[in-house]
Amino acid sequence: MSDMSLNIAWDLLFGLPILAAGFWYHRTVTSEIPRWRQALFYSGLSFAFIVLVGPVPHYAIRIFWVHMVQHISLMMLISPMIILGAPMAVAASAPASRSKDFLRGAYRSWLVRLIIKPQIGFGIFLVALFATHFSPLANAGMKNGNVHSLELIIFLVAGLIYYYPLMSGNPMPFYVAHPIRLASLFGMMVPETMTGFFLYSSSRLLHDVPAMAGMNMAHSASALNDQRIGGSLMWSMGMLIDAGWLALTARDWFVHERDSEEEE
């Protein structure tokens, strides 16, 4: 039997860590972190709060396109914004020696060094993308509130892992060349766009729950239209957001090359 309700406890489980992260960042960040990075971090947390706490997640369990807004926001927008906020650089500069020791130990760990390799992050992101839309997990997430919330965690964690070595601002145990960063970002546009295209162009429902009788779906008259709205959002917004991160990474490459020439 489907549990189409979302336990309010998830609001607390998502909301409290977001508020705690914002409080920690505010108390720890120094003037060494540019204001634009700080603004991105706070904006990322704010967007995360909006899509994870309150009415949005409760509508998303019933309306597919709202679920897609969560997906796009968490994987493609919020994750890189948080990474660009340089939270690991903030932690590394914290006065507490324990945080510095923890980070040094983490970056020496073979598991951490493996996970933050661009090709591994690419694979994790890709698996998360397909598993949450074209596997039994996708239907389970639209039938059960707890599974749906698990999907949201997958979106965020996969996004953070993927973007960490690609976005600048945080300490890294190894250097990732800018051409590799650009290639990864450009390459990920293909599966993201195709996911949206398949959802939009399909003549049948790929998820069960939106077909529930009597469901009042905003801006759609049928479950299939609901799916197509979600697919079109993924298709269009994904490309626009990715283009922005590509432009930012290209700018970082230009600045890096210019600074290297000046040092020589």
PDB file of C-alpha atoms in Angstrom:
ATOM      1  CA  MET A   1       0.000   0.000   0.000  1.00  0.00           C
ATOM      2  CA  SER A   2       1.325   3.448  -0.939  1.00  0.00           C
ATOM      3  CA  ASP A   3       2.106   5.999   1.734  1.00  0.00           C
ATOM      4  CA  MET A   4       1.487   9.245  -0.125  1.00  0.00           C
ATOM      5  CA  SER A   5       2.029  11.438   2.931  1.00  0.00           C
ATOM      6  CA  LEU A   6       5.320  12.987   3.948  1.00  0.00           C
ATOM      7  CA  ASN A   7       6.113  12.782   7.648  1.00  0.00           C
ATOM      8  CA  ILE A   8       6.642  16.223   9.133  1.00  0.00           C
ATOM      9  CA  ALA A   9       9.699  14.805  10.913  1.00  0.00           C
ATOM     10  CA  TRP A  10      11.529  15.138   7.591  1.00  0.00           C
ATOM     11  CA  ASP A  11      11.059  18.899   7.837  1.00  0.00           C
ATOM     12  CA  LEU A  12      13.054  18.824  11.061  1.00  0.00           C
ATOM     13  CA  LEU A  13      15.630  16.346   9.758  1.00  0.00           C
ATOM     14  CA  PHE A  14      16.337  18.603   6.778  1.00  0.00           C
ATOM     15  CA  GLY A  15      15.700  21.996   8.342  1.00  0.00           C
ATOM     16  CA  LEU A  16      17.831  21.731  11.479  1.00  0.00           C
ATOM     17  CA  PRO A  17      21.083  20.717   9.692  1.00  0.00           C
ATOM     18  CA  ILE A  18      20.589  23.516   7.145  1.00  0.00           C
ATOM     19  CA  LEU A  19      20.149  26.086   9.917  1.00  0.00           C
ATOM     20  CA  ALA A  20      23.111  24.626  11.817  1.00  0.00           C
ATOM     21  CA  ALA A  21      25.302  24.824   8.695  1.00  0.00           C
ATOM     22  CA  GLY A  22      24.356  28.460   8.204  1.00  0.00           C
ATOM     23  CA  PHE A  23      25.091  29.288  11.838  1.00  0.00           C
ATOM     24  CA  TRP A  24      28.470  27.501  11.724  1.00  0.00           C
ATOM     25  CA  TYR A  25      29.459  29.237   8.496  1.00  0.00           C
ATOM     26  CA  HIS A  26      28.486  32.655   9.856  1.00  0.00           C
ATOM     27  CA  ARG A  27      30.502  32.085  13.032  1.00  0.00           C
ATOM     28  CA  THR A  28      33.547  30.637  11.269  1.00  0.00           C
ATOM     29  CA  VAL A  29      33.941  32.422   7.922  1.00  0.00           C
ATOM     30  CA  THR A  30      36.617  35.113   7.701  1.00  0.00           C
ATOM     31  CA  SER A  31      37.286  38.024   5.372  1.00  0.00           C
ATOM     32  CA  GLU A  32      39.634  35.758   3.395  1.00  0.00           C
ATOM     33  CA  ILE A  33      36.558  34.225   1.769  1.00  0.00           C
ATOM     34  CA  PRO A  34      35.235  36.700  -0.842  1.00  0.00           C
ATOM     35  CA  ARG A  35      31.795  38.125  -0.253  1.00  0.00           C
ATOM     36  CA  TRP A  36      30.464  36.636  -3.482  1.00  0.00           C
ATOM     37  CA  ARG A  37      31.389  33.151  -2.256  1.00  0.00           C
ATOM     38  CA  GLN A  38      29.688  33.791   1.061  1.00  0.00           C
ATOM     39  CA  ALA A  39      26.591  35.016  -0.765  1.00  0.00           C
ATOM     40  CA  LEU A  40      26.511  31.849  -2.874  1.00  0.00           C
ATOM     41  CA  PHE A  41      26.789  29.639   0.212  1.00  0.00           C
ATOM     42  CA  TYR A  42      23.954  31.402   2.024  1.00  0.00           C
ATOM     43  CA  SER A  43      21.852  31.397  -1.150  1.00  0.00           C
ATOM     44  CA  GLY A  44      22.461  27.679  -1.616  1.00  0.00           C
ATOM     45  CA  LEU A  45      21.349  26.953   1.940  1.00  0.00           C
ATOM     46  CA  SER A  46      18.297  29.186   1.506  1.00  0.00           C
ATOM     47  CA  PHE A  47      17.248  27.406  -1.678  1.00  0.00           C
ATOM     48  CA  ALA A  48      17.844  24.056   0.034  1.00  0.00           C
ATOM     49  CA  PHE A  49      15.555  25.096   2.874  1.00  0.00           C
ATOM     50  CA  ILE A  50      12.839  26.109   0.399  1.00  0.00           C
ATOM     51  CA  VAL A  51      12.866  22.824  -1.557  1.00  0.00           C
ATOM     52  CA  LEU A  52      13.392  20.519   1.441  1.00  0.00           C
ATOM     53  CA  VAL A  53      11.253  22.093   4.172  1.00  0.00           C
ATOM     54  CA  GLY A  54       7.650  23.213   4.132  1.00  0.00           C
ATOM     55  CA  PRO A  55       5.064  22.965   1.337  1.00  0.00           C
ATOM     56  CA  VAL A  56       7.380  22.149  -1.598  1.00  0.00           C
ATOM     57  CA  PRO A  57       8.370  18.606  -0.502  1.00  0.00           C
ATOM     58  CA  HIS A  58       4.789  17.874   0.533  1.00  0.00           C
ATOM     59  CA  TYR A  59       3.524  18.841  -2.929  1.00  0.00           C
ATOM     60  CA  ALA A  60       6.417  17.024  -4.618  1.00  0.00           C
ATOM     61  CA  ILE A  61       5.262  13.650  -3.331  1.00  0.00           C
ATOM     62  CA  ARG A  62       2.026  14.161  -5.290  1.00  0.00           C
ATOM     63  CA  ILE A  63       2.957  16.319  -8.289  1.00  0.00           C
ATOM     64  CA  PHE A  64       5.792  15.136 -10.504  1.00  0.00           C
ATOM     65  CA  TRP A  65       6.933  18.480 -11.890  1.00  0.00           C
ATOM     66  CA  VAL A  66       7.384  19.811  -8.342  1.00  0.00           C
ATOM     67  CA  HIS A  67       9.575  16.772  -7.669  1.00  0.00           C
ATOM     68  CA  MET A  68      11.608  17.717 -10.744  1.00  0.00           C
ATOM     69  CA  VAL A  69      12.061  21.229  -9.370  1.00  0.00           C
ATOM     70  CA  GLN A  70      13.556  19.622  -6.266  1.00  0.00           C
ATOM     71  CA  HIS A  71      15.803  17.428  -8.406  1.00  0.00           C
ATOM     72  CA  ILE A  72      17.076  20.264 -10.604  1.00  0.00           C
ATOM     73  CA  SER A  73      17.600  22.551  -7.624  1.00  0.00           C
ATOM     74  CA  LEU A  74      19.472  20.062  -5.440  1.00  0.00           C
ATOM     75  CA  MET A  75      21.668  18.390  -8.070  1.00  0.00           C
ATOM     76  CA  MET A  76      22.414  21.249 -10.452  1.00  0.00           C
ATOM     77  CA  LEU A  77      22.014  24.511  -8.540  1.00  0.00           C
ATOM     78  CA  ILE A  78      22.249  24.135  -4.773  1.00  0.00           C
ATOM     79  CA  SER A  79      25.170  21.675  -4.728  1.00  0.00           C
ATOM     80  CA  PRO A  80      27.566  23.829  -6.790  1.00  0.00           C
ATOM     81  CA  MET A  81      26.483  26.979  -4.942  1.00  0.00           C
ATOM     82  CA  ILE A  82      27.397  25.383  -1.626  1.00  0.00           C
ATOM     83  CA  ILE A  83      30.723  24.145  -3.013  1.00  0.00           C
ATOM     84  CA  LEU A  84      31.531  27.590  -4.443  1.00  0.00           C
ATOM     85  CA  GLY A  85      30.902  28.965  -0.957  1.00  0.00           C
ATOM     86  CA  ALA A  86      34.193  27.247  -0.004  1.00  0.00           C
ATOM     87  CA  PRO A  87      32.968  25.487   3.158  1.00  0.00           C
ATOM     88  CA  MET A  88      36.062  23.285   3.353  1.00  0.00           C
ATOM     89  CA  ALA A  89      38.318  26.323   3.064  1.00  0.00           C
ATOM     90  CA  VAL A  90      36.336  27.893   5.898  1.00  0.00           C
ATOM     91  CA  ALA A  91      36.726  24.740   7.989  1.00  0.00           C
ATOM     92  CA  ALA A  92      40.460  24.614   7.241  1.00  0.00           C
ATOM     93  CA  SER A  93      40.896  28.181   8.486  1.00  0.00           C
ATOM     94  CA  ALA A  94      38.882  27.607  11.656  1.00  0.00           C
ATOM     95  CA  PRO A  95      40.722  28.279  14.925  1.00  0.00           C
ATOM     96  CA  ALA A  96      39.890  24.834  16.294  1.00  0.00           C
ATOM     97  CA  SER A  97      42.820  22.525  15.610  1.00  0.00           C
ATOM     98  CA  ARG A  98      40.558  19.473  15.627  1.00  0.00           C
ATOM     99  CA  SER A  99      38.827  20.550  12.430  1.00  0.00           C
ATOM    100  CA  LYS A 100      42.174  21.077  10.705  1.00  0.00           C
ATOM    101  CA  ASP A 101      43.438  17.691  11.871  1.00  0.00           C
ATOM    102  CA  PHE A 102      40.225  16.059  10.675  1.00  0.00           C
ATOM    103  CA  LEU A 103      40.512  17.636   7.232  1.00  0.00           C
ATOM    104  CA  ARG A 104      44.170  16.665   6.870  1.00  0.00           C
ATOM    105  CA  GLY A 105      43.306  13.095   7.786  1.00  0.00           C
ATOM    106  CA  ALA A 106      40.346  13.064   5.406  1.00  0.00           C
ATOM    107  CA  TYR A 107      42.405  14.270   2.447  1.00  0.00           C
ATOM    108  CA  ARG A 108      44.989  11.567   3.148  1.00  0.00           C
ATOM    109  CA  SER A 109      42.289   8.889   3.145  1.00  0.00           C
ATOM    110  CA  TRP A 110      42.318   6.732   0.016  1.00  0.00           C
ATOM    111  CA  LEU A 111      38.521   6.611   0.055  1.00  0.00           C
ATOM    112  CA  VAL A 112      38.120  10.395   0.091  1.00  0.00           C
ATOM    113  CA  ARG A 113      40.789  10.810  -2.575  1.00  0.00           C
ATOM    114  CA  LEU A 114      38.955   8.247  -4.701  1.00  0.00           C
ATOM    115  CA  ILE A 115      35.493   9.758  -4.278  1.00  0.00           C
ATOM    116  CA  ILE A 116      36.562  13.296  -5.184  1.00  0.00           C
ATOM    117  CA  LYS A 117      38.219  12.247  -8.433  1.00  0.00           C
ATOM    118  CA  PRO A 118      36.274  13.898 -11.277  1.00  0.00           C
ATOM    119  CA  GLN A 119      35.627  10.629 -13.102  1.00  0.00           C
ATOM    120  CA  ILE A 120      34.280   8.954  -9.952  1.00  0.00           C
ATOM    121  CA  GLY A 121      32.065  11.930  -9.179  1.00  0.00           C
ATOM    122  CA  PHE A 122      30.810  11.860 -12.766  1.00  0.00           C
ATOM    123  CA  GLY A 123      29.866   8.196 -12.377  1.00  0.00           C
ATOM    124  CA  ILE A 124      28.140   8.731  -9.029  1.00  0.00           C
ATOM    125  CA  PHE A 125      26.146  11.652 -10.421  1.00  0.00           C
ATOM    126  CA  LEU A 126      25.168   9.657 -13.510  1.00  0.00           C
ATOM    127  CA  VAL A 127      24.026   6.627 -11.505  1.00  0.00           C
ATOM    128  CA  ALA A 128      21.987   8.871  -9.197  1.00  0.00           C
ATOM    129  CA  LEU A 129      20.415  10.606 -12.200  1.00  0.00           C
ATOM    130  CA  PHE A 130      19.288   7.398 -13.904  1.00  0.00           C
ATOM    131  CA  ALA A 131      18.421   5.441 -10.749  1.00  0.00           C
ATOM    132  CA  THR A 132      16.041   8.133  -9.525  1.00  0.00           C
ATOM    133  CA  HIS A 133      14.202   8.388 -12.856  1.00  0.00           C
ATOM    134  CA  PHE A 134      14.457   5.088 -14.742  1.00  0.00           C
ATOM    135  CA  SER A 135      14.546   2.360 -12.087  1.00  0.00           C
ATOM    136  CA  PRO A 136      12.169   0.903  -9.486  1.00  0.00           C
ATOM    137  CA  LEU A 137      13.542   3.505  -7.072  1.00  0.00           C
ATOM    138  CA  ALA A 138      11.845   6.211  -9.154  1.00  0.00           C
ATOM    139  CA  ASN A 139       8.372   4.737  -8.680  1.00  0.00           C
ATOM    140  CA  ALA A 140       9.035   3.914  -5.044  1.00  0.00           C
ATOM    141  CA  GLY A 141      10.017   7.522  -4.449  1.00  0.00           C
ATOM    142  CA  MET A 142       6.677   8.731  -5.809  1.00  0.00           C
ATOM    143  CA  LYS A 143       4.718   6.195  -3.765  1.00  0.00           C
ATOM    144  CA  ASN A 144       6.354   6.472  -0.359  1.00  0.00           C
ATOM    145  CA  GLY A 145       7.295   9.656   1.466  1.00  0.00           C
ATOM    146  CA  ASN A 146      10.299   8.130   3.202  1.00  0.00           C
ATOM    147  CA  VAL A 147      11.777   6.815  -0.048  1.00  0.00           C
ATOM    148  CA  HIS A 148      11.100  10.192  -1.629  1.00  0.00           C
ATOM    149  CA  SER A 149      13.104  11.903   1.111  1.00  0.00           C
ATOM    150  CA  LEU A 150      15.911   9.386   0.609  1.00  0.00           C
ATOM    151  CA  GLU A 151      15.982  10.409  -3.054  1.00  0.00           C
ATOM    152  CA  LEU A 152      16.415  14.037  -2.022  1.00  0.00           C
ATOM    153  CA  ILE A 153      19.447  13.076   0.053  1.00  0.00           C
ATOM    154  CA  ILE A 154      20.838  11.177  -2.947  1.00  0.00           C
ATOM    155  CA  PHE A 155      20.352  14.257  -5.142  1.00  0.00           C
ATOM    156  CA  LEU A 156      22.252  16.509  -2.746  1.00  0.00           C
ATOM    157  CA  VAL A 157      25.074  14.119  -1.864  1.00  0.00           C
ATOM    158  CA  ALA A 158      25.672  13.122  -5.501  1.00  0.00           C
ATOM    159  CA  GLY A 159      25.731  16.778  -6.497  1.00  0.00           C
ATOM    160  CA  LEU A 160      28.200  17.745  -3.771  1.00  0.00           C
ATOM    161  CA  ILE A 161      30.547  14.880  -4.681  1.00  0.00           C
ATOM    162  CA  TYR A 162      30.360  15.661  -8.396  1.00  0.00           C
ATOM    163  CA  TYR A 163      30.931  19.398  -8.174  1.00  0.00           C
ATOM    164  CA  TYR A 164      33.589  19.393  -5.435  1.00  0.00           C
ATOM    165  CA  PRO A 165      36.607  18.799  -7.732  1.00  0.00           C
ATOM    166  CA  LEU A 166      35.122  20.912 -10.538  1.00  0.00           C
ATOM    167  CA  MET A 167      34.338  24.151  -8.694  1.00  0.00           C
ATOM    168  CA  SER A 168      37.119  26.325  -7.273  1.00  0.00           C
ATOM    169  CA  GLY A 169      37.564  27.556  -3.712  1.00  0.00           C
ATOM    170  CA  ASN A 170      38.158  24.442  -1.602  1.00  0.00           C
ATOM    171  CA  PRO A 171      41.367  22.583  -0.705  1.00  0.00           C
ATOM    172  CA  MET A 172      42.128  19.581  -2.894  1.00  0.00           C
ATOM    173  CA  PRO A 173      44.708  16.807  -2.358  1.00  0.00           C
ATOM    174  CA  PHE A 174      45.481  16.909  -6.090  1.00  0.00           C
ATOM    175  CA  TYR A 175      45.136  19.348  -8.972  1.00  0.00           C
ATOM    176  CA  VAL A 176      42.315  18.980 -11.486  1.00  0.00           C
ATOM    177  CA  ALA A 177      43.116  20.650 -14.806  1.00  0.00           C
ATOM    178  CA  HIS A 178      40.554  23.114 -16.097  1.00  0.00           C
ATOM    179  CA  PRO A 179      40.069  21.276 -19.426  1.00  0.00           C
ATOM    180  CA  ILE A 180      39.008  18.207 -17.428  1.00  0.00           C
ATOM    181  CA  ARG A 181      36.579  20.311 -15.412  1.00  0.00           C
ATOM    182  CA  LEU A 182      35.043  21.786 -18.546  1.00  0.00           C
ATOM    183  CA  ALA A 183      34.861  18.386 -20.249  1.00  0.00           C
ATOM    184  CA  SER A 184      33.053  16.887 -17.254  1.00  0.00           C
ATOM    185  CA  LEU A 185      30.539  19.736 -17.042  1.00  0.00           C
ATOM    186  CA  PHE A 186      29.923  19.684 -20.784  1.00  0.00           C
ATOM    187  CA  GLY A 187      29.657  15.893 -20.860  1.00  0.00           C
ATOM    188  CA  MET A 188      27.080  15.856 -18.067  1.00  0.00           C
ATOM    189  CA  MET A 189      24.795  18.100 -20.109  1.00  0.00           C
ATOM    190  CA  VAL A 190      24.053  15.157 -22.409  1.00  0.00           C
ATOM    191  CA  PRO A 191      22.485  12.702 -19.895  1.00  0.00           C
ATOM    192  CA  GLU A 192      20.745  15.549 -18.063  1.00  0.00           C
ATOM    193  CA  THR A 193      19.211  16.854 -21.275  1.00  0.00           C
ATOM    194  CA  MET A 194      18.280  13.368 -22.495  1.00  0.00           C
ATOM    195  CA  THR A 195      16.595  12.578 -19.182  1.00  0.00           C
ATOM    196  CA  GLY A 196      14.406  15.631 -19.611  1.00  0.00           C
ATOM    197  CA  PHE A 197      13.783  14.791 -23.269  1.00  0.00           C
ATOM    198  CA  PHE A 198      12.661  11.223 -22.507  1.00  0.00           C
ATOM    199  CA  LEU A 199      10.301  12.435 -19.782  1.00  0.00           C
ATOM    200  CA  TYR A 200       8.888  15.108 -22.070  1.00  0.00           C
ATOM    201  CA  SER A 201       8.525  13.059 -25.244  1.00  0.00           C
ATOM    202  CA  SER A 202       7.290   9.792 -23.743  1.00  0.00           C
ATOM    203  CA  SER A 203       3.755   8.810 -24.719  1.00  0.00           C
ATOM    204  CA  ARG A 204       3.271   6.823 -21.520  1.00  0.00           C
ATOM    205  CA  LEU A 205       3.696   7.486 -17.832  1.00  0.00           C
ATOM    206  CA  LEU A 206       7.087   6.548 -16.441  1.00  0.00           C
ATOM    207  CA  HIS A 207       5.970   7.068 -12.837  1.00  0.00           C
ATOM    208  CA  ASP A 208       2.825   5.701 -11.245  1.00  0.00           C
ATOM    209  CA  VAL A 209       1.714   8.122  -8.584  1.00  0.00           C
ATOM    210  CA  PRO A 210       0.927  11.207 -10.682  1.00  0.00           C
ATOM    211  CA  ALA A 211      -1.817   9.133 -12.339  1.00  0.00           C
ATOM    212  CA  MET A 212      -3.837   9.113  -9.107  1.00  0.00           C
ATOM    213  CA  ALA A 213      -7.474   9.872  -9.803  1.00  0.00           C
ATOM    214  CA  GLY A 214      -8.789  13.188  -8.612  1.00  0.00           C
ATOM    215  CA  MET A 215      -5.378  14.798  -8.227  1.00  0.00           C
ATOM    216  CA  ASN A 216      -5.510  18.560  -8.741  1.00  0.00           C
ATOM    217  CA  MET A 217      -2.251  19.286 -10.587  1.00  0.00           C
ATOM    218  CA  ALA A 218      -1.292  22.903 -11.143  1.00  0.00           C
ATOM    219  CA  HIS A 219      -0.929  23.917 -14.797  1.00  0.00           C
ATOM    220  CA  SER A 220      -1.801  20.464 -16.107  1.00  0.00           C
ATOM    221  CA  ALA A 221      -4.994  18.594 -16.983  1.00  0.00           C
ATOM    222  CA  SER A 222      -3.555  15.102 -16.888  1.00  0.00           C
ATOM    223  CA  ALA A 223      -0.817  13.007 -15.350  1.00  0.00           C
ATOM    224  CA  LEU A 224       1.008  12.786 -18.677  1.00  0.00           C
ATOM    225  CA  ASN A 225       1.058  16.567 -18.980  1.00  0.00           C
ATOM    226  CA  ASP A 226       2.458  16.704 -15.458  1.00  0.00           C
ATOM    227  CA  GLN A 227       5.285  14.394 -16.520  1.00  0.00           C
ATOM    228  CA  ARG A 228       5.919  16.469 -19.638  1.00  0.00           C
ATOM    229  CA  ILE A 229       6.129  19.670 -17.618  1.00  0.00           C
ATOM    230  CA  GLY A 230       8.722  18.003 -15.387  1.00  0.00           C
ATOM    231  CA  GLY A 231      10.672  16.804 -18.415  1.00  0.00           C
ATOM    232  CA  SER A 232      10.624  20.215 -20.068  1.00  0.00           C
ATOM    233  CA  LEU A 233      11.908  21.826 -16.868  1.00  0.00           C
ATOM    234  CA  MET A 234      14.749  19.313 -16.710  1.00  0.00           C
ATOM    235  CA  TRP A 235      15.516  19.788 -20.392  1.00  0.00           C
ATOM    236  CA  SER A 236      15.532  23.582 -20.468  1.00  0.00           C
ATOM    237  CA  MET A 237      16.613  24.632 -16.988  1.00  0.00           C
ATOM    238  CA  GLY A 238      19.333  21.986 -16.846  1.00  0.00           C
ATOM    239  CA  MET A 239      20.963  23.376 -19.967  1.00  0.00           C
ATOM    240  CA  LEU A 240      20.746  26.972 -18.753  1.00  0.00           C
ATOM    241  CA  ILE A 241      22.188  26.190 -15.336  1.00  0.00           C
ATOM    242  CA  ASP A 242      24.972  24.030 -16.775  1.00  0.00           C
ATOM    243  CA  ALA A 243      25.857  26.791 -19.239  1.00  0.00           C
ATOM    244  CA  GLY A 244      26.344  29.129 -16.292  1.00  0.00           C
ATOM    245  CA  TRP A 245      28.731  26.744 -14.517  1.00  0.00           C
ATOM    246  CA  LEU A 246      30.620  26.187 -17.770  1.00  0.00           C
ATOM    247  CA  ALA A 247      31.056  29.938 -18.204  1.00  0.00           C
ATOM    248  CA  LEU A 248      32.255  30.331 -14.614  1.00  0.00           C
ATOM    249  CA  THR A 249      34.750  27.475 -14.975  1.00  0.00           C
ATOM    250  CA  ALA A 250      36.041  28.919 -18.253  1.00  0.00           C
ATOM    251  CA  ARG A 251      36.553  32.241 -16.488  1.00  0.00           C
ATOM    252  CA  ASP A 252      38.476  30.479 -13.683  1.00  0.00           C
ATOM    253  CA  TRP A 253      40.684  28.862 -16.326  1.00  0.00           C
ATOM    254  CA  PHE A 254      41.412  32.236 -17.904  1.00  0.00           C
ATOM    255  CA  VAL A 255      42.287  33.766 -14.517  1.00  0.00           C
ATOM    256  CA  HIS A 256      44.465  30.770 -13.636  1.00  0.00           C
ATOM    257  CA  GLU A 257      46.414  31.040 -16.898  1.00  0.00           C
ATOM    258  CA  ARG A 258      46.810  34.791 -16.506  1.00  0.00           C
ATOM    259  CA  ASP A 259      48.108  34.449 -12.949  1.00  0.00           C
ATOM    260  CA  SER A 260      50.507  31.687 -14.028  1.00  0.00           C
ATOM    261  CA  GLU A 261      51.939  33.914 -16.753  1.00  0.00           C
ATOM    262  CA  GLU A 262      52.376  36.810 -14.320  1.00  0.00           C
ATOM    263  CA  GLU A 263      54.252  34.569 -11.872  1.00  0.00           C
ATOM    264  CA  GLU A 264      56.645  33.542 -14.632  1.00  0.00           C
TER     265      GLU A 264
END
